[in-house]
Short mmCIF file of C-alpha atoms in Angstrom, two decimals:
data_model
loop_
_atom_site.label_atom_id
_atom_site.label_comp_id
_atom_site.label_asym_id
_atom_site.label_seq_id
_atom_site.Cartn_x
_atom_site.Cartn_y
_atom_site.Cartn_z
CA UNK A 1 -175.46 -90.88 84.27
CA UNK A 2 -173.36 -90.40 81.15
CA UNK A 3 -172.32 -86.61 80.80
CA UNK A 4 -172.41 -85.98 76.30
CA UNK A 5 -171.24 -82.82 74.68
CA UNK A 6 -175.08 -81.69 74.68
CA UNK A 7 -174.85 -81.52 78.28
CA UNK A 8 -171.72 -79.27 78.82
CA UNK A 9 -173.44 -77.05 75.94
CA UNK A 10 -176.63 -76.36 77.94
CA UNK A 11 -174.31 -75.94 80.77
CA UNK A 12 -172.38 -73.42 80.18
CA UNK A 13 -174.09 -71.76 77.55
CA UNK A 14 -172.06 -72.13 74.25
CA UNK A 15 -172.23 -74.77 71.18
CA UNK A 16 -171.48 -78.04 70.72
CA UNK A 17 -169.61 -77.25 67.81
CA UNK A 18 -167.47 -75.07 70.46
CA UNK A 19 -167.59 -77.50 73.25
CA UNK A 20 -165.95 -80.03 70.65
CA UNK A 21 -163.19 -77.95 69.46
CA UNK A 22 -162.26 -77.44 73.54
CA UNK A 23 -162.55 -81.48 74.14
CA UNK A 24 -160.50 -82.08 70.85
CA UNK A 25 -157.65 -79.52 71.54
CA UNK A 26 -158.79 -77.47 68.82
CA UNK A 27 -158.52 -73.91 70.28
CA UNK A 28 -157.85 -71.24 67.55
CA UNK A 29 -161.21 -70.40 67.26
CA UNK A 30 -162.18 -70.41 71.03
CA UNK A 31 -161.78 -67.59 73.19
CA UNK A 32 -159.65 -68.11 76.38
CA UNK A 33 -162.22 -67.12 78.78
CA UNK A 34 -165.01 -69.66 76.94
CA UNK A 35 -162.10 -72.13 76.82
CA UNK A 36 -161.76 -72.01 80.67
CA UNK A 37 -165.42 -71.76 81.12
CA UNK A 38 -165.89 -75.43 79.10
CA UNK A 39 -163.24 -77.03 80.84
CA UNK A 40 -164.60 -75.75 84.30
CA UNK A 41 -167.42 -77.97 83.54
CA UNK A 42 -165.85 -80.83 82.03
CA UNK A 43 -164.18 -81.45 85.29
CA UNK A 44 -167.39 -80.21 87.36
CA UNK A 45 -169.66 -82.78 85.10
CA UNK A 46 -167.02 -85.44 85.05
CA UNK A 47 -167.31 -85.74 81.60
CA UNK A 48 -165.90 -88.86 79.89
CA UNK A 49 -165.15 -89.16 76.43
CA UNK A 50 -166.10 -92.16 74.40
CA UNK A 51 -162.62 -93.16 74.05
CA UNK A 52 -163.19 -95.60 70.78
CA UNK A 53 -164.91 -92.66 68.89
CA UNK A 54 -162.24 -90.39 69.76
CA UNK A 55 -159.84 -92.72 68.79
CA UNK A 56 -161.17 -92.84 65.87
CA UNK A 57 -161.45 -89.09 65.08
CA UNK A 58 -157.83 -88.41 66.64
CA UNK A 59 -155.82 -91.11 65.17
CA UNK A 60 -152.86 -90.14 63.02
CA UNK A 61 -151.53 -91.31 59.71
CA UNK A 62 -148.66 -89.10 59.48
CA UNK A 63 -149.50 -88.06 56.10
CA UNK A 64 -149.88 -84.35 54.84
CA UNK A 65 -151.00 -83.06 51.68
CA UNK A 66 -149.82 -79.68 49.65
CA UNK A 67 -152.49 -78.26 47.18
CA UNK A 68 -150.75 -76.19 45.12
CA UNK A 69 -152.05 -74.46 42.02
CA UNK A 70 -149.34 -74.30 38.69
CA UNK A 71 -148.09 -78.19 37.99
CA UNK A 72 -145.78 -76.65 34.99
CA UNK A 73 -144.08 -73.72 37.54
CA UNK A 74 -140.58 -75.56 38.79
CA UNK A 75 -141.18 -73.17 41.75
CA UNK A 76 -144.03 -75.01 43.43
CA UNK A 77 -142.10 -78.22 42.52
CA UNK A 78 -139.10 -76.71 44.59
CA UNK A 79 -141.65 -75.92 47.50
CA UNK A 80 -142.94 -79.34 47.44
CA UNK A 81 -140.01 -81.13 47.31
CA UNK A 82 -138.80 -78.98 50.27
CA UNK A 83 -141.97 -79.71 52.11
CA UNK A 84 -141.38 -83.46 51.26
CA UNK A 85 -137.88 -83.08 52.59
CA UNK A 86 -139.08 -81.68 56.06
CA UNK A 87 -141.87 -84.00 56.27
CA UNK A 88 -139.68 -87.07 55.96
CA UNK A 89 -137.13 -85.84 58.35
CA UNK A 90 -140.07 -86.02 61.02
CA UNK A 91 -141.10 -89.30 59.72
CA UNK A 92 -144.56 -88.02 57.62
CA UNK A 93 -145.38 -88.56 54.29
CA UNK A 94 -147.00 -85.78 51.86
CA UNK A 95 -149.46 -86.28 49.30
CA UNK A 96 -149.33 -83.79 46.21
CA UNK A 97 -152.50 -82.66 45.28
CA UNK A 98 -152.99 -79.78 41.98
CA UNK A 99 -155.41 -77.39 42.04
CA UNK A 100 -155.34 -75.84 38.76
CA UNK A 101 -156.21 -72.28 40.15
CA UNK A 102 -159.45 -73.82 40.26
CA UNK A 103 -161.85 -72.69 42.61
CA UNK A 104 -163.75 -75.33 42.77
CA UNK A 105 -160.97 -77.77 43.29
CA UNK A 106 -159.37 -75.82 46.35
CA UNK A 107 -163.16 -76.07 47.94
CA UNK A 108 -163.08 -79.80 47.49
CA UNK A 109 -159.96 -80.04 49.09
CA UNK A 110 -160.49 -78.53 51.97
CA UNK A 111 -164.16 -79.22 52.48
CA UNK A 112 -162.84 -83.06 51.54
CA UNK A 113 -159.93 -83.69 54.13
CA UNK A 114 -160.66 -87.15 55.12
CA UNK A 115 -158.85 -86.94 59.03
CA UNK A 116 -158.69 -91.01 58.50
CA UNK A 117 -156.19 -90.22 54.86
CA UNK A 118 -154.30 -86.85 55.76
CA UNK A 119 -153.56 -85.22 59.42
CA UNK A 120 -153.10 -81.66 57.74
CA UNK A 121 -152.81 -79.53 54.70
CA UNK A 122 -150.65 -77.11 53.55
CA UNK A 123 -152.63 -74.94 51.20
CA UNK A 124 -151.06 -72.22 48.24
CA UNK A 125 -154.28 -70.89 47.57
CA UNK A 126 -154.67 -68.91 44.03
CA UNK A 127 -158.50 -68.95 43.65
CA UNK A 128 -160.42 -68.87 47.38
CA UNK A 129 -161.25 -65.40 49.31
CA UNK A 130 -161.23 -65.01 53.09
CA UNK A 131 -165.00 -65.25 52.68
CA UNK A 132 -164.91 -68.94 51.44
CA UNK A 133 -162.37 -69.95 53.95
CA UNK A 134 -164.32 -68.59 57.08
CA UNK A 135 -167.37 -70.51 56.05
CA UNK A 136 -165.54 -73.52 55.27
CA UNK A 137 -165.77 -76.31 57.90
CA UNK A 138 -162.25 -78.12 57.82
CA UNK A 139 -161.77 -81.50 59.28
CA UNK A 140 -157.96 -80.63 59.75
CA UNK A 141 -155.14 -78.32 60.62
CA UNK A 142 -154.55 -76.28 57.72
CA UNK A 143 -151.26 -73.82 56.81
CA UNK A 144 -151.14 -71.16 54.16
CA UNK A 145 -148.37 -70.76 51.98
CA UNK A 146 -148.29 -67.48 49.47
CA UNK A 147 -149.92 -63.98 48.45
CA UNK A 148 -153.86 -64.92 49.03
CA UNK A 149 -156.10 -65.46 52.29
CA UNK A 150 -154.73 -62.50 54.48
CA UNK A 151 -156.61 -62.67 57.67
CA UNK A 152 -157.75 -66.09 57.27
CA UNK A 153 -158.14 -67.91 60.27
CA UNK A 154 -155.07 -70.34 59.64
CA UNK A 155 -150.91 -70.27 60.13
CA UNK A 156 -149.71 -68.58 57.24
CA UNK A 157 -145.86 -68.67 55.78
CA UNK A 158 -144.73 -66.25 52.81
CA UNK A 159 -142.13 -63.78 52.10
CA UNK A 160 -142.48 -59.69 51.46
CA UNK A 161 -143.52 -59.07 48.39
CA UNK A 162 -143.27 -55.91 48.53
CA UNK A 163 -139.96 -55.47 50.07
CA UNK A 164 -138.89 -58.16 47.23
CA UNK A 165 -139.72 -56.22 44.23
CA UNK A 166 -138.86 -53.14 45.83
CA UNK A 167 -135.11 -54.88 45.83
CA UNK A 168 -135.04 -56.23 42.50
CA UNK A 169 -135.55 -52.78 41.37
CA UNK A 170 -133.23 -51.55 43.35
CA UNK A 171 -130.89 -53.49 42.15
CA UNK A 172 -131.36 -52.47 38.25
CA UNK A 173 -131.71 -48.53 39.54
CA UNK A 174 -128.19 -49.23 41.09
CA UNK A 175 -126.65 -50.87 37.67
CA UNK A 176 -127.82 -47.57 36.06
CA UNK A 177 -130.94 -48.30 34.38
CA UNK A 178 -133.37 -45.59 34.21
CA UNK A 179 -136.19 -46.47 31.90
CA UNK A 180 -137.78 -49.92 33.65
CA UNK A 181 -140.74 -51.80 32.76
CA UNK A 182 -142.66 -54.27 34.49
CA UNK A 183 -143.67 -57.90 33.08
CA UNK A 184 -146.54 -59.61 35.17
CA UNK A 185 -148.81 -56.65 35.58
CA UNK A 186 -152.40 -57.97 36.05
CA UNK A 187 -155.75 -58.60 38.11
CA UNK A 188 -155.00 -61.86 39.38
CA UNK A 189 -156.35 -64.42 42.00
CA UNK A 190 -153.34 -63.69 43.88
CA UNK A 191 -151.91 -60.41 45.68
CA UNK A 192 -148.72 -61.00 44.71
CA UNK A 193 -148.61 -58.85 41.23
CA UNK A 194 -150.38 -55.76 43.56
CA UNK A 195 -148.16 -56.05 46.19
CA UNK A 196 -144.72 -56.93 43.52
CA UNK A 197 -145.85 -53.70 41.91
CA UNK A 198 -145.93 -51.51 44.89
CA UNK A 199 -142.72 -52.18 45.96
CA UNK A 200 -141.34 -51.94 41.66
CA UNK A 201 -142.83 -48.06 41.97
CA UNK A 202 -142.01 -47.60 45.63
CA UNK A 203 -138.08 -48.03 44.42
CA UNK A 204 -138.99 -45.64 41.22
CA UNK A 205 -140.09 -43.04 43.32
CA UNK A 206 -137.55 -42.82 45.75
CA UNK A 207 -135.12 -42.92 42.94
CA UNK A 208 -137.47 -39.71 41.04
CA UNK A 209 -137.85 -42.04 38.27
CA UNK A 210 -141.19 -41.71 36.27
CA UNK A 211 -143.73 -44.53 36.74
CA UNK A 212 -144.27 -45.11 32.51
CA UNK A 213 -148.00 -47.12 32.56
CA UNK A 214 -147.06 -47.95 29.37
CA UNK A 215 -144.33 -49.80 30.35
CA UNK A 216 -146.55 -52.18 32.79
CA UNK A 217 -146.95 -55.05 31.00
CA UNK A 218 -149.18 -57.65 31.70
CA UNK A 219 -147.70 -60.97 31.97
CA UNK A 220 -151.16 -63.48 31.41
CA UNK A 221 -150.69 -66.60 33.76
CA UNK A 222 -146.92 -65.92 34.08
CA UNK A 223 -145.33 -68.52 32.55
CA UNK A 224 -142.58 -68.33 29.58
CA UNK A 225 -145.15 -67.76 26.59
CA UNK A 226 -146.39 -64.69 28.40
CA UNK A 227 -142.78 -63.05 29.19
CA UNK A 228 -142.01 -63.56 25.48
CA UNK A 229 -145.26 -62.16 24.60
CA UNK A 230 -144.79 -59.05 26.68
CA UNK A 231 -141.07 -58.61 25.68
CA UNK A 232 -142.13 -59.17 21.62
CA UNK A 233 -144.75 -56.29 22.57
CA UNK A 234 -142.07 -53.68 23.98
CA UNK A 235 -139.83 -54.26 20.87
CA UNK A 236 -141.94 -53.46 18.59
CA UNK A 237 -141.94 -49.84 20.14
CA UNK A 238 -139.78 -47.16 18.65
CA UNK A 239 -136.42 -47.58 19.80
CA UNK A 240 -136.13 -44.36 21.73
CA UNK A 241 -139.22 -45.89 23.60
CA UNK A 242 -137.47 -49.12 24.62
CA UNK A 243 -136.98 -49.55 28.53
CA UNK A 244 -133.29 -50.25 29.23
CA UNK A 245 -134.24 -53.09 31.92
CA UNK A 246 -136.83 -55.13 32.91
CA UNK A 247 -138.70 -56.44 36.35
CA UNK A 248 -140.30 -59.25 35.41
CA UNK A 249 -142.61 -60.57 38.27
CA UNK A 250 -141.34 -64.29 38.22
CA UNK A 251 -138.53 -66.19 36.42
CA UNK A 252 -140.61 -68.12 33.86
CA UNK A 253 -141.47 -64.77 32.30
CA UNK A 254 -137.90 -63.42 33.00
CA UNK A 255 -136.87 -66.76 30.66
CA UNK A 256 -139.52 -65.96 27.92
CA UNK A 257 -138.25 -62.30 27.54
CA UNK A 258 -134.54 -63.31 27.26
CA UNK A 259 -135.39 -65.96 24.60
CA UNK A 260 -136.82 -63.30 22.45
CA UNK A 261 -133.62 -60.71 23.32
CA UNK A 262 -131.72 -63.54 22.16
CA UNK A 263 -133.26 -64.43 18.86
CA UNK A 264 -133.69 -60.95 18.16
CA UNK A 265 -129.73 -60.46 18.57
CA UNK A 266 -129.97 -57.61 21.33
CA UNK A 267 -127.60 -57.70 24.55
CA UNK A 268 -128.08 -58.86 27.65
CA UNK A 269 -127.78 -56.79 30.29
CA UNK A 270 -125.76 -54.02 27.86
CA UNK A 271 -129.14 -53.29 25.83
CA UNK A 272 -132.28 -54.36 28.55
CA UNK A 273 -130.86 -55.69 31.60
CA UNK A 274 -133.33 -58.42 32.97
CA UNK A 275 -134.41 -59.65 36.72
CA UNK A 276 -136.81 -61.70 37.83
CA UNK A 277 -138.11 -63.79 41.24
CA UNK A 278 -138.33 -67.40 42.50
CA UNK A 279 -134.71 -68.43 41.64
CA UNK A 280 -135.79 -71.65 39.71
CA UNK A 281 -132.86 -73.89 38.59
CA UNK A 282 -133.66 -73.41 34.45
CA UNK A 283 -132.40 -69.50 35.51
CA UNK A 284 -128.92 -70.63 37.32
CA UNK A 285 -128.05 -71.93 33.77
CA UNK A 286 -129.58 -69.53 31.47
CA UNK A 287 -127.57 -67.92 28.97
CA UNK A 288 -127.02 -65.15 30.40
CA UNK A 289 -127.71 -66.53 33.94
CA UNK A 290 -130.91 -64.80 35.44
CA UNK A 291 -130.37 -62.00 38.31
CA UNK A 292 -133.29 -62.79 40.43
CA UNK A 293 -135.00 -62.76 44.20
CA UNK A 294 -134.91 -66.10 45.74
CA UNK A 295 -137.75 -66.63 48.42
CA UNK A 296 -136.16 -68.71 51.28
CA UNK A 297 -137.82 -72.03 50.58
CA UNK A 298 -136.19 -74.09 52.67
CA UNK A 299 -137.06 -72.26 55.45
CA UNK A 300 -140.70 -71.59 54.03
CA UNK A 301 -140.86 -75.18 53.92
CA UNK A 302 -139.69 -75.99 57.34
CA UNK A 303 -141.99 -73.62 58.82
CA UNK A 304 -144.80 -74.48 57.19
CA UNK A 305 -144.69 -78.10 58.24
CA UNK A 306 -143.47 -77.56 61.63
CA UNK A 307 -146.21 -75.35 62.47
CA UNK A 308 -148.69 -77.93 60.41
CA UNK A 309 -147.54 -80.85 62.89
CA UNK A 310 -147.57 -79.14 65.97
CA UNK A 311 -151.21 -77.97 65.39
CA UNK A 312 -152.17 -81.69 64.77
CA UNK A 313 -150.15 -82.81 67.76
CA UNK A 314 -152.18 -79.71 69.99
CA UNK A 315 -148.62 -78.36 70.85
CA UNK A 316 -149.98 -75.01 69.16
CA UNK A 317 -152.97 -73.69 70.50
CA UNK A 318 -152.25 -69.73 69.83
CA UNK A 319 -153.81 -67.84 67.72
CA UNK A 320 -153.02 -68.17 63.69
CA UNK A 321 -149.93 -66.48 63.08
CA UNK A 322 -148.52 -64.99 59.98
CA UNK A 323 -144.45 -65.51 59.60
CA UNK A 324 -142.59 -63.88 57.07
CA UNK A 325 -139.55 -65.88 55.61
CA UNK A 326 -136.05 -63.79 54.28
CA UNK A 327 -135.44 -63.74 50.39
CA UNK A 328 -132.09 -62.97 48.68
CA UNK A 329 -131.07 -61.16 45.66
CA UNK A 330 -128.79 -63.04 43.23
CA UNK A 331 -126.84 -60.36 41.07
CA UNK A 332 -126.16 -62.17 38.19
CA UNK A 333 -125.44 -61.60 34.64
CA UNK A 334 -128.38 -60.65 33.32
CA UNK A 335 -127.86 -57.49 35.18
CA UNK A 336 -123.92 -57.23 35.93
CA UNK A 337 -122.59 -58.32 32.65
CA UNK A 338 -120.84 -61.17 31.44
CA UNK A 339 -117.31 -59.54 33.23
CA UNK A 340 -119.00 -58.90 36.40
CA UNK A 341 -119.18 -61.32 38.95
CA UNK A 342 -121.98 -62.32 40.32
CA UNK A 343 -123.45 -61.15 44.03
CA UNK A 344 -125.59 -62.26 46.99
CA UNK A 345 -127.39 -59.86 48.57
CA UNK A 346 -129.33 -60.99 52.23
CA UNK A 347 -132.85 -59.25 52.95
#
């Protein structure tokens, strides 16, 4: 008598759906007593898989895909091509796939991961809640990279935010700057601006600096046009009201503010000192070069797809696990000056 995954269900008590995920290696969302309980009667029932169908289902491609959600941000082209980099070194191939910050378009994708096409995604998510995720029946391994889907029930690779801003700020409250705004101040999709700004006022406050809300700035979709809209805004303050440095949240906006310092013939760092995060390559060569927080992205990268493989290769059975990568601070002139020369600081 053939023994099917109906049978082990009614004999033990749980799903199909469940029995499946124990018979596939597919254990993060099984319990380890139910896990032992399903594979008590596999071996009691002498259940046989259909070894063609299974074959089927199970066979790799080694191919991955990255969704990511900003195709005109250089720093999601630097995490790709580090992902790409990794990948190839363990002989997979990645398929780029952009998202647009589209909900919609992050549902197809993972609702749409074809196991014959891709073994596994690695998802930055700017649009999805944990909500969606947890009723979302993927057909694949899945990693999260960024500020977005805390508790969701994948791997998850990002740096902390908080602890980031909180040493960018740092950093200009050490130069001597007193009076510091903030560019990138919204609502967004993502956490990141919430969690940037807690650690830009956690710094303020320890430093009894006043938090000015009129010196939060919002900073649109973060890109160059929105720094240079935010900086235009602040100069056409009084002087006296004029911060002496700026936090912007990324390095696009960091690049749009300096522009308009530049054109507008003010000094840079000696009038508004300027910082920014993501390290993108347009900032190394800046004029003056951008200070800013560079996430590890290497190491993000590594991580992300080591983790990614080993989940389709059932090597990882744990539960999902959140890993926080290091970030540096690159003291540059921006914020030093152009006599100063420029610093590495480790996190």
């Amino acid at each position: 008598m053939t023994v099917h995954l109906k049978d082990i269900a009614a004999y033990t008590g749980v799903s199909i759906k469940t029995v499946s995920n124990v018979v596939n290696g597919n254990y993060e969302h099984v319990g380890p007593e139910t896990r032992a309980l399903v594979l008590d009667a596999i071996k009691k029932m002498n259940y046989k898989p259909n070894s063609a169908a299974r074959h089927l289902r199970k066979a790799q491609v080694s191919v991955l895909a990255y969704a990511f959600p900003d195709l005109t941000n250089p720093y999601f082209a630097d995490i790709g091509n580090a992902i790409a980099t990794e990948a190839a070194r363990l002989n997979y191939t990645v398929l780029l796939d952009y998202t647009f910050s589209e909900r919609d378009k992050e549902l197809n994708i993972l609702t749409g991961m074809s196991p014959h096409l891709i073994d596994g995604l690695i998802l930055d998510s700017h649009a999805l809640d944990v909500e969606d995720i947890r009723q979302i029946k993927s057909s694949g391994p899945i990693v999260l990279l960024g500020e977005r889907l805390f508790g969701a029930p994948f791997d998850h690779v990002l740096i902390d935010n908080t602890a980031a801003a909180y040493s960018a700020t740092r950093h200009l409250i050490e130069a001597g700057k007193r009076k510091i705004a903030a560019i990138g101040v919204q609502k967004a999709r993502s956490e990141a601006p919430s969690l940037r700004l807690q650690g830009f006022m956690q710094a303020l406050t320890e430093a009894n600096l006043p938090i000015d809300s009129s010196l939060l700035m919002d900073g649109g979709l973060w890109h160059r046009a929105d720094g240079a809209s935010a900086m235009q805004e602040l100069l056409k303050r009084k002087r006296e009201d004029w911060p002496d440095a700026i936090f912007c949240f990324n390095d696009l906006m960091a690049l749009g503010a300096i522009s308009v310092l530049g054109a507008a013939g003010y000094r840079i760092p000696e009038d508004i000192a300027i910082i920014g995060i993501d390290d993108i390559e347009d900032g190394r060569y800046a004029n003056p070069a951008l200070s800013t927080i560079e996430p590890d992205k290497q190491e993000m990268a590594r991580i992300a797809v080591q983790m990614l493989i080993e989940r389709i290769k059932g090597q990882r059975t744990q539960p999902p696990e959140s890993i926080y990568v290091p970030f540096r601070l690159h003291a540059r002139t921006s914020t030093l000056g152009r006599q100063a020369a420029s610093k590495d600081y480790n996190s």
